[in-house]
mmCIF file of C-alpha atoms and ligand atoms in Angstrom:
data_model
loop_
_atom_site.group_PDB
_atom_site.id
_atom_site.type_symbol
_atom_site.label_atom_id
_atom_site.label_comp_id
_atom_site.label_asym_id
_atom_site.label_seq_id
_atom_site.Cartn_x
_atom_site.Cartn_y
_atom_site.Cartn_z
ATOM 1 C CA UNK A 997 108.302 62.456 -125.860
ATOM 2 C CA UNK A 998 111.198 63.152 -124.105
ATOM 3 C CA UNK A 999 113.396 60.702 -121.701
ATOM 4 C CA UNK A 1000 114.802 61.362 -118.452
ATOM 5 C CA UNK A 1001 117.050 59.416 -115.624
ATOM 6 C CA UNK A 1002 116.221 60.239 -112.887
ATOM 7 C CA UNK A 1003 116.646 58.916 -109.268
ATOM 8 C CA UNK A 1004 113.595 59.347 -106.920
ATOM 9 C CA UNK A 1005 110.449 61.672 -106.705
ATOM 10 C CA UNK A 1006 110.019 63.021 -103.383
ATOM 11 C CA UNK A 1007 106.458 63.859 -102.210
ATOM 12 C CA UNK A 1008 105.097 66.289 -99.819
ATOM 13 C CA UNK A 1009 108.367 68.275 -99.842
ATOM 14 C CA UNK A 1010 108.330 71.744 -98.354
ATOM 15 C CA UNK A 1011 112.046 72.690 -98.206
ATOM 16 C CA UNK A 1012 112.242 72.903 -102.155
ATOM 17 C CA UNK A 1013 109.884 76.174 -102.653
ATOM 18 C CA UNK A 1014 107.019 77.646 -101.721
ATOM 19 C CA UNK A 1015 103.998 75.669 -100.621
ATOM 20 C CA UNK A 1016 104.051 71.397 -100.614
ATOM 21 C CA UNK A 1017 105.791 70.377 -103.193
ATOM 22 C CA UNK A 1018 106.747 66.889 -105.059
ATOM 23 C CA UNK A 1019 110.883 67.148 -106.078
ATOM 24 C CA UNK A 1020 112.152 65.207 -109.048
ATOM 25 C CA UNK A 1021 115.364 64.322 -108.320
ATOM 26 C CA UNK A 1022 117.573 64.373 -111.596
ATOM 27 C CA UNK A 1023 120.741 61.876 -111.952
ATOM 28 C CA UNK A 1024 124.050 63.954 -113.445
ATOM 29 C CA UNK A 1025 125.679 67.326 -112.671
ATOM 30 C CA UNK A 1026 128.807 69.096 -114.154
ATOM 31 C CA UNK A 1027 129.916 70.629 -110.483
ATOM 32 C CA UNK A 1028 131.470 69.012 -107.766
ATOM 33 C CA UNK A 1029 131.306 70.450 -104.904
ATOM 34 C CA UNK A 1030 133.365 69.218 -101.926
ATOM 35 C CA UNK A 1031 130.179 69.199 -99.701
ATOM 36 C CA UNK A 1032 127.605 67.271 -102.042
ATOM 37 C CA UNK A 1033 125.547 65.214 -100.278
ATOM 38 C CA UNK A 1034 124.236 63.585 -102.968
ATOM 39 C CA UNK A 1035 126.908 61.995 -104.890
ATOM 40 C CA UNK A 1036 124.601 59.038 -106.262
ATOM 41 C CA UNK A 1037 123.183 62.081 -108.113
ATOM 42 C CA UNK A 1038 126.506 64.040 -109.089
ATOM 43 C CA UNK A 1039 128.020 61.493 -111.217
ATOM 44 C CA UNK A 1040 125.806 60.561 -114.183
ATOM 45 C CA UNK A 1041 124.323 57.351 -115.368
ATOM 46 C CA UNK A 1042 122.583 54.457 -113.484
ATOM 47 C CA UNK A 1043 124.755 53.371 -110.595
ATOM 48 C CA UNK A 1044 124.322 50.940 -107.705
ATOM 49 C CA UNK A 1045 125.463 51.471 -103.803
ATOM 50 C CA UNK A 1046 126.592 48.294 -101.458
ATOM 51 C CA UNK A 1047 126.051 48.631 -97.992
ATOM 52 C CA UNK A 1048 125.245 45.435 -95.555
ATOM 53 C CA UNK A 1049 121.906 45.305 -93.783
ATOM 54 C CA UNK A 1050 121.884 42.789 -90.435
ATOM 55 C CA UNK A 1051 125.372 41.228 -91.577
ATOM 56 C CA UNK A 1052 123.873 40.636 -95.016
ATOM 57 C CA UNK A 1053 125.583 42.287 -97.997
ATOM 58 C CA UNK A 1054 122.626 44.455 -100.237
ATOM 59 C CA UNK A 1055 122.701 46.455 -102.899
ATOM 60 C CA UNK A 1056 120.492 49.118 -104.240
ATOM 61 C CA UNK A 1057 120.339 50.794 -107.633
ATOM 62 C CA UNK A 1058 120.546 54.166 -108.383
ATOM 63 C CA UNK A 1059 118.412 55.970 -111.826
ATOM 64 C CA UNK A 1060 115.807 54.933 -113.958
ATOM 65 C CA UNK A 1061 114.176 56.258 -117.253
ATOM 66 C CA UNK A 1062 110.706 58.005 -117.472
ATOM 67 C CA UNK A 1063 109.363 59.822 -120.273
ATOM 68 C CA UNK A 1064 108.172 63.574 -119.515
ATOM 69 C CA UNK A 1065 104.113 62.261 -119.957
ATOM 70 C CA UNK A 1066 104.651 59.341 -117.209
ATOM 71 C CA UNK A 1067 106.445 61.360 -115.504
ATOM 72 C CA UNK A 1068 103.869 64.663 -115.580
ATOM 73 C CA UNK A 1069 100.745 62.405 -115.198
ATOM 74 C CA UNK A 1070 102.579 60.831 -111.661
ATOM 75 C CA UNK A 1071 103.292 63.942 -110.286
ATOM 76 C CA UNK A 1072 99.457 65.274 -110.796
ATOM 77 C CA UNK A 1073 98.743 62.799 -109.001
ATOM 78 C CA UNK A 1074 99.455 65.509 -105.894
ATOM 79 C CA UNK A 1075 98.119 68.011 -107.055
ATOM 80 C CA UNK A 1076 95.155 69.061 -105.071
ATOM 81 C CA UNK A 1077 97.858 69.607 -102.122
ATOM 82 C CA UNK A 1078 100.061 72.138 -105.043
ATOM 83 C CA UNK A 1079 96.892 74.008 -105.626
ATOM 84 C CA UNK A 1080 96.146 74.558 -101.043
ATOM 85 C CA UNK A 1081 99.440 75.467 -100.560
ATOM 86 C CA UNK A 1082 100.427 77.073 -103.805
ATOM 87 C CA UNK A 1083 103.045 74.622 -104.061
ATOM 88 C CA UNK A 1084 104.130 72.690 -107.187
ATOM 89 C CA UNK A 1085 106.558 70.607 -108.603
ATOM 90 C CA UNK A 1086 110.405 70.765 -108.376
ATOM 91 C CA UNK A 1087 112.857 69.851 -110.561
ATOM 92 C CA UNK A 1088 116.422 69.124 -108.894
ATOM 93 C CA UNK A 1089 119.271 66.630 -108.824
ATOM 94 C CA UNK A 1090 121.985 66.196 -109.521
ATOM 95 C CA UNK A 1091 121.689 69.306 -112.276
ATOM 96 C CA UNK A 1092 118.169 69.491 -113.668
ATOM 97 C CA UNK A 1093 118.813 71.787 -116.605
ATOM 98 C CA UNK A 1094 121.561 69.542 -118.323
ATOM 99 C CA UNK A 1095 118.196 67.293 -118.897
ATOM 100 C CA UNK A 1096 116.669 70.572 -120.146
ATOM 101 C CA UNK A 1097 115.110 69.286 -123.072
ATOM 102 C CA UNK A 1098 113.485 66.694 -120.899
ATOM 103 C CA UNK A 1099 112.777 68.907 -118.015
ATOM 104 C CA UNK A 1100 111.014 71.765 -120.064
ATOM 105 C CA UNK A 1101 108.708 69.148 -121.719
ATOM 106 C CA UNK A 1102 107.875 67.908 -118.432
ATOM 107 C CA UNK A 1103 106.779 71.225 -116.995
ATOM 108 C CA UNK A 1104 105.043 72.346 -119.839
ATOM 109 C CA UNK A 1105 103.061 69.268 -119.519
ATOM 110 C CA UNK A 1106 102.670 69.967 -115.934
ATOM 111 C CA UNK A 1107 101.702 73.763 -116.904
ATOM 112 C CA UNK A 1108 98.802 72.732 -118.946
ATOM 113 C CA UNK A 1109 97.329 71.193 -115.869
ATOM 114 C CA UNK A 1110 97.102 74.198 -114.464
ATOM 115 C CA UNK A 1111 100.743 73.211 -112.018
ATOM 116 C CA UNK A 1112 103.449 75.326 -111.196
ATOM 117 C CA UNK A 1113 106.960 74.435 -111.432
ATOM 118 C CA UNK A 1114 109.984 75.525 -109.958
ATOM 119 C CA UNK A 1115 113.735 74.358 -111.206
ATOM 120 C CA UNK A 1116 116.285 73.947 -108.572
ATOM 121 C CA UNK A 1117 119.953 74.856 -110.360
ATOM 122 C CA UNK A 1118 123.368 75.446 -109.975
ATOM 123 C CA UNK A 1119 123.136 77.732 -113.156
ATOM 124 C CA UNK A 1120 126.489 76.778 -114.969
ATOM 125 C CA UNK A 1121 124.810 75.757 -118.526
ATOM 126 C CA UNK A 1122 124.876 78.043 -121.435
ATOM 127 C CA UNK A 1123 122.366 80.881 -121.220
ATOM 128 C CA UNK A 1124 120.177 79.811 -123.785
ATOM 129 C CA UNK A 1125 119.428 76.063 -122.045
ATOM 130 C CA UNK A 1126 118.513 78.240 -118.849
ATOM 131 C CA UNK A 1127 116.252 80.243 -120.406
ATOM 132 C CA UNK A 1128 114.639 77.823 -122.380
ATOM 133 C CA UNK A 1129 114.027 75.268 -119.391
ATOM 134 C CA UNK A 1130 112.485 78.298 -117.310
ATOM 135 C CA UNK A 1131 110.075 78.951 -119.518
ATOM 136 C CA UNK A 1132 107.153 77.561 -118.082
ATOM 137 C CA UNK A 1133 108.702 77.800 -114.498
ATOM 138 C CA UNK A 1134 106.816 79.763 -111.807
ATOM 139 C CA UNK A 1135 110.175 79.968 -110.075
ATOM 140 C CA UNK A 1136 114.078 79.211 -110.441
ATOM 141 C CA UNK A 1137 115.751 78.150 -106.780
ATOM 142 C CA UNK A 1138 119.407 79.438 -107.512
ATOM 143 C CA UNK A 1139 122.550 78.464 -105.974
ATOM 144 C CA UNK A 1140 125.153 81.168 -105.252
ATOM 145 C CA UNK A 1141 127.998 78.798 -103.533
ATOM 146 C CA UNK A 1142 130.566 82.094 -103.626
ATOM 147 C CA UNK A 1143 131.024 85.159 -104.967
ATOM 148 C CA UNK A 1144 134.839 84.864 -105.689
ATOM 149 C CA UNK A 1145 136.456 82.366 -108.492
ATOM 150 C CA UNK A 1146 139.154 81.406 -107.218
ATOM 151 C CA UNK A 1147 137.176 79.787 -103.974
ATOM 152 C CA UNK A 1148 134.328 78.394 -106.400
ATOM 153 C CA UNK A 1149 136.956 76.754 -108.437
ATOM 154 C CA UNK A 1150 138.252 75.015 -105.186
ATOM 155 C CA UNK A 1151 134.851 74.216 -103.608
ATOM 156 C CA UNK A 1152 133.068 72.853 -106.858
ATOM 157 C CA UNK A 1153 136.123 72.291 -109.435
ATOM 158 C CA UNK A 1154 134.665 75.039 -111.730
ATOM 159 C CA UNK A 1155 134.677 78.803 -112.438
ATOM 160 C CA UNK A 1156 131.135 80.691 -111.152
ATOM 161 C CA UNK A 1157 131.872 83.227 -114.186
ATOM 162 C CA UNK A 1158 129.078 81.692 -116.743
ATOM 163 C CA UNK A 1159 126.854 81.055 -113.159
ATOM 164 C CA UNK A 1160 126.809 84.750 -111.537
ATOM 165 C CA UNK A 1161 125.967 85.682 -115.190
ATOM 166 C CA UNK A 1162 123.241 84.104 -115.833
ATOM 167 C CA UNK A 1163 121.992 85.014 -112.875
ATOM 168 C CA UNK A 1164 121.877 88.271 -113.319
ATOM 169 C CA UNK A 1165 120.056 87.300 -117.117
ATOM 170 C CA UNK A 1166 117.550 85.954 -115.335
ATOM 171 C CA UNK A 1167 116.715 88.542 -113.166
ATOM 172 C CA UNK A 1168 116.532 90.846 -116.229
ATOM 173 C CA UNK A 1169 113.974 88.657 -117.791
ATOM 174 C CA UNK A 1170 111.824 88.567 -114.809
ATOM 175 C CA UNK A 1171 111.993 85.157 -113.638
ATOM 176 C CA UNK A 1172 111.004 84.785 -109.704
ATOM 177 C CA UNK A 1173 113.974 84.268 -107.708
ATOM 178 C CA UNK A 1174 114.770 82.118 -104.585
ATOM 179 C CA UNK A 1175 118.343 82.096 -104.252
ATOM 180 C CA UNK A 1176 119.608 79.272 -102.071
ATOM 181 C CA UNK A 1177 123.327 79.175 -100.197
ATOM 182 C CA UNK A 1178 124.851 76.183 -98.274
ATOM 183 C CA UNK A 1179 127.905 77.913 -96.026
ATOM 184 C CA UNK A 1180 130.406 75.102 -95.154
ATOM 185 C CA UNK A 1181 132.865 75.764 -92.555
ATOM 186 C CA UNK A 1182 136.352 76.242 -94.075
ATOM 187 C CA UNK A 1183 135.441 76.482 -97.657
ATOM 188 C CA UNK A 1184 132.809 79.217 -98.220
ATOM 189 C CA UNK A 1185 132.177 80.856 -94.919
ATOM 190 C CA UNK A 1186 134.473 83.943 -95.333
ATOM 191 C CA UNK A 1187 131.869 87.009 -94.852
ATOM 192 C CA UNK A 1188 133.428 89.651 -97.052
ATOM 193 C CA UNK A 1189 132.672 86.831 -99.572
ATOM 194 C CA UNK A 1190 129.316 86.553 -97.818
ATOM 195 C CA UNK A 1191 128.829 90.324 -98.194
ATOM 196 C CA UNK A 1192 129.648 90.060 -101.699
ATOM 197 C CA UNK A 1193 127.348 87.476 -102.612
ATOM 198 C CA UNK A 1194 124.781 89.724 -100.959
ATOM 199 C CA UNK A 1195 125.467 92.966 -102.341
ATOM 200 C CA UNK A 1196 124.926 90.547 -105.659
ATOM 201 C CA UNK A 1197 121.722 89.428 -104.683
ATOM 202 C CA UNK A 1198 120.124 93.239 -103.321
ATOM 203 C CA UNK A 1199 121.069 94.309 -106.805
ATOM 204 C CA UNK A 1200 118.568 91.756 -108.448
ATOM 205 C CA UNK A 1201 115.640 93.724 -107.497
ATOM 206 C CA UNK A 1202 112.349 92.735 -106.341
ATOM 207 C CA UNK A 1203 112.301 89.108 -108.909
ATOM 208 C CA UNK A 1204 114.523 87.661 -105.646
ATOM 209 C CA UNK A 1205 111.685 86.927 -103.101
ATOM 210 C CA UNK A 1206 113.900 85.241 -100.569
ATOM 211 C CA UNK A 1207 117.316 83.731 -99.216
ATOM 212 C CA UNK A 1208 117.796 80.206 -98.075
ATOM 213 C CA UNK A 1209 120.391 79.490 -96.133
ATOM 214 C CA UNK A 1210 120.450 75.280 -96.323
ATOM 215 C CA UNK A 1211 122.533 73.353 -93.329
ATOM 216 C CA UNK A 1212 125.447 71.547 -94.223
ATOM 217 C CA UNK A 1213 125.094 68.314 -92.630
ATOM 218 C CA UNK A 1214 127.199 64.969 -93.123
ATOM 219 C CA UNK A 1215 124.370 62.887 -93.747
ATOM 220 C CA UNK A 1216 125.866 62.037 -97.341
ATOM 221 C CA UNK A 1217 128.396 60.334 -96.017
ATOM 222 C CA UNK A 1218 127.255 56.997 -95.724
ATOM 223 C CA UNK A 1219 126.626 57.223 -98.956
ATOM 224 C CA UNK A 1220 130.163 57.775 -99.936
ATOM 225 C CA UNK A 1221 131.070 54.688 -98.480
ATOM 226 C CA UNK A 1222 128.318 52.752 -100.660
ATOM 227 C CA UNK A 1223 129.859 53.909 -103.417
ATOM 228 C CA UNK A 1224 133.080 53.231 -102.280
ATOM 229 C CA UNK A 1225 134.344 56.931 -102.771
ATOM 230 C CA UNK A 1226 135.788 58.561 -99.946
ATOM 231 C CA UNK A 1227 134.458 61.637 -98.428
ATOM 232 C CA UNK A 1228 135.690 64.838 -99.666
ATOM 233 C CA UNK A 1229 135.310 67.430 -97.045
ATOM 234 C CA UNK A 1230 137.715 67.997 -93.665
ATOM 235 C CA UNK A 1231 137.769 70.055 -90.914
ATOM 236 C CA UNK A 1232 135.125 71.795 -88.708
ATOM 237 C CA UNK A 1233 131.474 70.936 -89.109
ATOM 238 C CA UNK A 1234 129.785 73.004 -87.582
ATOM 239 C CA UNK A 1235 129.543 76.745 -87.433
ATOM 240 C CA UNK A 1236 129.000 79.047 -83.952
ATOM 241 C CA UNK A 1237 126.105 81.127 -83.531
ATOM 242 C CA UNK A 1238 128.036 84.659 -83.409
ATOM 243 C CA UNK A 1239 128.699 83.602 -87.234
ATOM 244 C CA UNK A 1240 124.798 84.086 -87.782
ATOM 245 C CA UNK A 1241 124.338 87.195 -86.067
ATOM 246 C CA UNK A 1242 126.962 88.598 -88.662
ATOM 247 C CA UNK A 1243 125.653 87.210 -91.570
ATOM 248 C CA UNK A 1244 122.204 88.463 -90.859
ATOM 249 C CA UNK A 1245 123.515 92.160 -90.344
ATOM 250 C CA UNK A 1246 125.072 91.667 -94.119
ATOM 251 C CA UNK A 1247 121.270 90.285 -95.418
ATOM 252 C CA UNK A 1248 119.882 93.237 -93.858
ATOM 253 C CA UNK A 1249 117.122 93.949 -95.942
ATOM 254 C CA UNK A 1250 116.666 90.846 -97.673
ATOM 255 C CA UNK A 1251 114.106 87.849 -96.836
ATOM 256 C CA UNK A 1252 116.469 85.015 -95.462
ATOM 257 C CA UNK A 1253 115.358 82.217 -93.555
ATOM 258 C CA UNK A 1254 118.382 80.381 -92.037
ATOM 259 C CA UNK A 1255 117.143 76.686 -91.668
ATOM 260 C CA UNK A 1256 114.052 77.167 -91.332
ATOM 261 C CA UNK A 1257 113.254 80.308 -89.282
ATOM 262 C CA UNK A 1258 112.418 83.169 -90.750
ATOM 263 C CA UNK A 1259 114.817 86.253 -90.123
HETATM 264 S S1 SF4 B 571 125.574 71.371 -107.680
HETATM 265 FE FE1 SF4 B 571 124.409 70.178 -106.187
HETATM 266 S S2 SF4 B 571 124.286 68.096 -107.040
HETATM 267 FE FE2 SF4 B 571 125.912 69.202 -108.150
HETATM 268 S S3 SF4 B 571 127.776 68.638 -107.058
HETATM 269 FE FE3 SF4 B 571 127.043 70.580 -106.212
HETATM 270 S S4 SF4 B 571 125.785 69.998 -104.437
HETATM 271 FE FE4 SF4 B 571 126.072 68.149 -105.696
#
């Protein structure tokens, strides 16, 4: 059996996919993006975060290992609220996929019980991991951050080539698409790169079954401080609601739901 790290599982989730679903949080990824709120899960290996509690100092730690059976048997545990709401499980992080090997046990485990899986990714792995950790997905939950390079190089620290490719590979193989965007004031909220990224996503075809457009909050930053790292992003943080009525009129005729509401 495979081994994992991974941080926390997080039940009766329904912002990760359709229906009520349990997320598997996943401890590593290869991007970093200025606006990451979880950084405990962006840098890999076990870790621990100091914070004081009532004047007392505390600490917590951060990761542990599970094998893809434990893991699979724990999250079937839920699973008569999966099969009511046509939800499932979700595998996130962190980066999911560069546990692949891990990951695709897991859900093909979790696909022989008769549960659907979805894998929540930033896509920049070679083409071959992605396809062969999607397998036995029901869905993929894809990130498009920006359509230009030069702007994903300064919001993440990495080019989006290998990502908007593989995109587009998975949308010739079929896979069910839900592609997610977090628009951060001052870093990827330009809308000609907005209309980009949607003139990208309209020419997927039908596999793309929605848009979700995910707040940026600040609520990571406390966890900054535990780790004693400071917090990366400046400026504005939030943005006006004239912004959304544009950005709508350049999803027009595409399923978004902005935070929540369906548009
Ligand atoms: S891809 Fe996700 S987990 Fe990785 S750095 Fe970006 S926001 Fe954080």
């Amino acid at each position: 059996m495979e081994k994992g790290l991974i941080s926390t599982i997080q039940g009766y989730s329904i912002k990760d996919g359709p229906g009520i679903r349990s997320t598997v949080f996943c401890v590593g990824c290869n991007l970093r993006c200025r606006w990451c709120s979880n950084p405990e899960l962006m840098l890999p290996g076990k870790k621990v975060m100091r914070f004081s509690l009532g004047g007392e100092e505390r600490q917590q730690e951060v990761g542990y290992e599970i094998e893809s059976r434990a893991l699979a048997e724990k999250l079937a545990r839920d699973r008569m609220f999966y099969a009511e709401t046509g939800g499932g499980v979700t595998f996130s992080g962190g980066e999911a996929a560069l546990q692949w090997k891990f990951v695709a046990e897991t859900a093909k485990i979790l696909s022989g019980m008769g549960i659907s899986s979805a894998l929540d990714t930033a896509g920049d792995v070679p083409w071959e991991v992605l396809d062969a950790v999607t397998e036995d997905m029901e869905y993929v939950l894809y990130d498009v951050k920006t359509f230009d390079d030069a702007m994903h190089r300064r919001c993440t620290g990495r080019s989006n080539a290998r990502i908007l490719e593989n995109l587009k590979k998975l949308a010739a193989k079929g896979r069910m698409l839900i592609i997610r965007m977090v628009i951060v004031p001052e870093y990827n909220d330009d809308l000609e790169d907005v209309r980009k990224r949607m003139e990208l996503v309209k020419s997927l075809g039908a596999c793309v079954k929605r848009v979700d457009i995910l707040p940026y909050h600040t609520l990571g930053k406390g966890k900054y401080q535990r780790l004693g790292i400071p917090y990366p992003i400046k400026g504005k943080e939030e943005i006006p609601q004239t912004y959304w009525n544009e950005f709508r009129q350049l999803g027009v005729g595409i399923s978004i739901v902005i935070a929540g509401e369906h548009g």
